Tab-separated table of C-alpha atoms in Angstrom:
chain	number	residue	atom	x	y	z
A	866	MET	CA	0.000	0.000	0.000
A	867	SER	CA	1.424	3.405	-0.913
A	868	PRO	CA	2.187	5.970	1.817
A	869	GLN	CA	-0.529	8.281	0.466
A	870	THR	CA	-3.104	5.494	0.652
A	871	GLN	CA	-2.002	4.622	4.188
A	872	GLN	CA	-2.347	8.257	5.217
A	873	LEU	CA	-5.796	8.499	3.643
A	874	VAL	CA	-6.975	5.295	5.340
A	875	GLY	CA	-5.543	6.543	8.656
A	876	GLN	CA	-7.342	9.878	8.367
A	877	VAL	CA	-10.645	8.217	7.410
A	878	LEU	CA	-10.360	5.862	10.393
A	879	GLY	CA	-9.628	8.865	12.643
A	880	ILE	CA	-12.764	10.632	11.410
A	881	LEU	CA	-14.781	7.438	11.870
A	882	ALA	CA	-13.429	7.102	15.425
A	883	THR	CA	-14.502	10.671	16.214
A	884	VAL	CA	-18.012	10.053	14.862
A	885	ILE	CA	-18.347	6.785	16.812
A	886	THR	CA	-17.108	8.524	19.979
A	887	GLY	CA	-19.774	11.203	19.564
A	888	ILE	CA	-22.413	8.516	19.091
A	889	SER	CA	-21.188	6.677	22.193
A	890	TYR	CA	-22.401	9.486	24.440
A	891	GLN	CA	-25.954	8.727	23.355
A	892	MET	CA	-25.772	5.324	25.075
A	893	ASN	CA	-27.950	4.892	28.141
A	894	THR	CA	-25.835	2.480	30.170
A	895	LYS	CA	-22.190	2.366	31.128
A	896	ARG	CA	-21.768	-1.059	29.535
A	897	SER	CA	-23.176	0.031	26.161
A	898	LEU	CA	-21.073	3.201	26.345
A	899	LEU	CA	-17.967	1.074	26.923
A	900	LEU	CA	-18.796	-1.194	23.972
A	901	VAL	CA	-19.272	1.688	21.555
A	902	GLN	CA	-16.190	3.515	22.862
A	903	THR	CA	-14.178	0.324	22.418
A	904	ALA	CA	-15.162	0.334	18.743
A	905	ALA	CA	-14.101	3.997	18.507
A	906	THR	CA	-10.788	3.270	20.223
A	907	ALA	CA	-10.163	0.316	17.900
A	908	CYS	CA	-10.648	2.674	14.933
A	909	THR	CA	-8.234	5.124	16.557
A	910	CYS	CA	-5.677	2.326	17.065
A	911	LEU	CA	-5.933	1.341	13.427
A	912	ALA	CA	-5.671	4.994	12.367
A	913	TYR	CA	-2.444	5.395	14.310
A	914	LEU	CA	-1.166	2.113	12.867
A	915	PHE	CA	-1.819	3.254	9.290
A	916	LEU	CA	-0.204	6.615	10.054
A	917	GLY	CA	2.914	4.886	11.379
A	918	ALA	CA	2.469	6.112	14.951
A	919	ALA	CA	3.280	3.066	17.067
A	920	SER	CA	3.125	5.061	20.302
A	921	GLY	CA	-0.416	6.281	19.583
A	922	PHE	CA	-1.375	2.714	18.759
A	923	ALA	CA	0.088	1.433	22.063
A	924	LEU	CA	-1.537	4.160	24.166
A	925	ASN	CA	-4.961	3.477	22.678
A	926	ALA	CA	-4.510	-0.289	22.993
A	927	VAL	CA	-4.251	0.328	26.745
A	928	CYS	CA	-7.582	2.157	26.493
A	929	ILE	CA	-9.135	-0.942	24.950
A	930	ILE	CA	-7.781	-2.987	27.870
A	931	ARG	CA	-9.259	-0.390	30.225
A	932	ASN	CA	-12.662	-0.711	28.565
A	933	ILE	CA	-12.570	-4.499	28.869
A	934	VAL	CA	-11.595	-4.293	32.558
A	935	PHE	CA	-14.331	-1.761	33.325
A	936	TYR	CA	-16.905	-3.669	31.277
A	937	PHE	CA	-16.507	-6.766	33.435
A	938	GLN	CA	-16.303	-4.966	36.790
A	939	LYS	CA	-19.293	-5.637	38.969
A	940	GLY	CA	-20.977	-2.812	40.843
A	941	SER	CA	-19.409	0.557	41.403
A	942	GLY	CA	-17.642	2.505	44.102
A	943	LYS	CA	-14.156	3.048	45.422
A	944	GLY	CA	-13.009	-0.452	44.417
A	945	HIS	CA	-12.811	0.759	40.832
A	946	MET	CA	-10.093	3.248	41.725
A	947	LEU	CA	-7.228	0.720	41.812
A	948	PRO	CA	-7.559	-0.550	38.216
A	949	ALA	CA	-8.083	3.005	36.947
A	950	VAL	CA	-5.009	4.329	38.732
A	951	ALA	CA	-2.906	1.324	37.674
A	952	LEU	CA	-3.938	1.714	34.032
A	953	SER	CA	-3.358	5.476	34.204
A	954	VAL	CA	0.178	4.821	35.437
A	955	VAL	CA	0.719	2.356	32.562
A	956	MET	CA	-0.579	5.035	30.187
A	957	VAL	CA	1.817	7.666	31.531
A	958	VAL	CA	4.789	5.246	31.459
A	959	LEU	CA	4.018	4.261	27.851
A	960	GLY	CA	3.650	7.927	26.996
A	961	VAL	CA	7.024	8.781	28.519
A	962	LEU	CA	8.696	5.831	26.767
A	963	SER	CA	7.273	6.943	23.423
A	964	TRP	CA	7.896	10.672	23.923
A	965	GLN	CA	7.960	12.571	20.640
A	966	GLY	CA	8.071	16.127	21.908
A	967	PRO	CA	5.678	18.436	23.765
A	968	VAL	CA	2.692	17.391	21.636
A	969	SER	CA	2.955	13.958	23.307
A	970	LEU	CA	1.934	15.578	26.569
A	971	LEU	CA	-1.524	16.375	25.182
A	972	ILE	CA	-2.466	12.803	24.448
A	973	ILE	CA	-0.853	11.416	27.629
A	974	VAL	CA	-2.753	13.828	29.899
A	975	ALA	CA	-6.013	13.442	27.978
A	976	LEU	CA	-5.990	9.645	28.027
A	977	ALA	CA	-4.863	9.400	31.675
A	978	ALA	CA	-7.620	11.851	32.667
A	979	ASP	CA	-10.122	9.825	30.654
A	980	PHE	CA	-9.212	6.744	32.719
A	981	LEU	CA	-9.865	8.577	35.949
A	982	CYS	CA	-13.154	9.997	34.652
A	983	TRP	CA	-14.556	6.491	34.389
A	984	VAL	CA	-14.029	6.176	38.133
A	985	ALA	CA	-15.371	9.678	38.797
A	986	VAL	CA	-18.616	8.757	37.031
A	987	ASP	CA	-19.082	5.915	39.539
A	988	LEU	CA	-18.153	8.013	42.558
A	989	MET	CA	-19.985	11.179	41.507
A	990	PRO	CA	-22.847	10.345	39.123
A	991	THR	CA	-22.931	13.709	37.352
A	992	THR	CA	-21.917	14.981	33.945
A	993	PHE	CA	-18.345	15.372	35.261
A	994	ASP	CA	-16.939	13.239	32.449
A	995	TRP	CA	-18.312	15.342	29.575
A	996	PRO	CA	-15.608	18.049	29.563
A	997	TRP	CA	-12.819	15.466	29.768
A	998	ALA	CA	-14.379	13.376	27.026
A	999	TRP	CA	-14.360	16.338	24.675
A	1000	VAL	CA	-10.815	17.283	25.698
A	1001	THR	CA	-9.766	13.717	24.880
A	1002	MET	CA	-11.464	13.822	21.493
A	1003	VAL	CA	-9.896	17.173	20.589
A	1004	CYS	CA	-6.430	16.009	21.666
A	1005	VAL	CA	-6.703	12.759	19.702
A	1006	TRP	CA	-7.952	14.632	16.639
A	1007	TYR	CA	-5.093	17.160	16.947
A	1008	CYS	CA	-2.507	14.380	17.240
A	1009	LEU	CA	-3.918	12.550	14.208
A	1010	THR	CA	-3.796	15.806	12.237
A	1011	GLU	CA	-0.195	16.482	13.323
A	1012	ILE	CA	0.885	12.981	12.334
A	1013	GLY	CA	-0.816	13.357	8.957
A	1014	SER	CA	0.794	16.724	8.260
A	1015	ASN	CA	4.208	15.423	9.330
A	1016	LEU	CA	3.847	12.495	6.922
A	1017	GLU	CA	2.743	14.862	4.181
A	1018	ASN	CA	5.750	17.142	4.743
A	1019	ALA	CA	8.123	14.159	4.847
A	1020	GLY	CA	6.802	12.652	1.607
């Protein structure tokens, strides 16, 4: 597959992931929200893979693991804090190991905050997660755009 085709497929998958993420917030239950967001994250992973961004792929693969863990957790409450914190630490460590400059900080902070928001929703059932969800989407979109423009400038 040519680099231009890979970039196009990556950008289309990124747009699809953003649309699916927007749709996910129309879900009525946490479990259905997790399922739809897992599909969106899988599209994001594939987008990063096609764009040649292994670190973005790895960071979002951890998000898929997070969704699976949270999907199978029973009940809610403070017991959910340990997996969220542990996965947030993994996210930050992977982010540091794959550091590609200051722009990396955006995605690391956004995804780590997104992990903790899943716990906050259980502890404080409000719309607390909405601002972080949009911050995450904007950061992911920005990173996909930066990767695409860097590939375009390199080719």
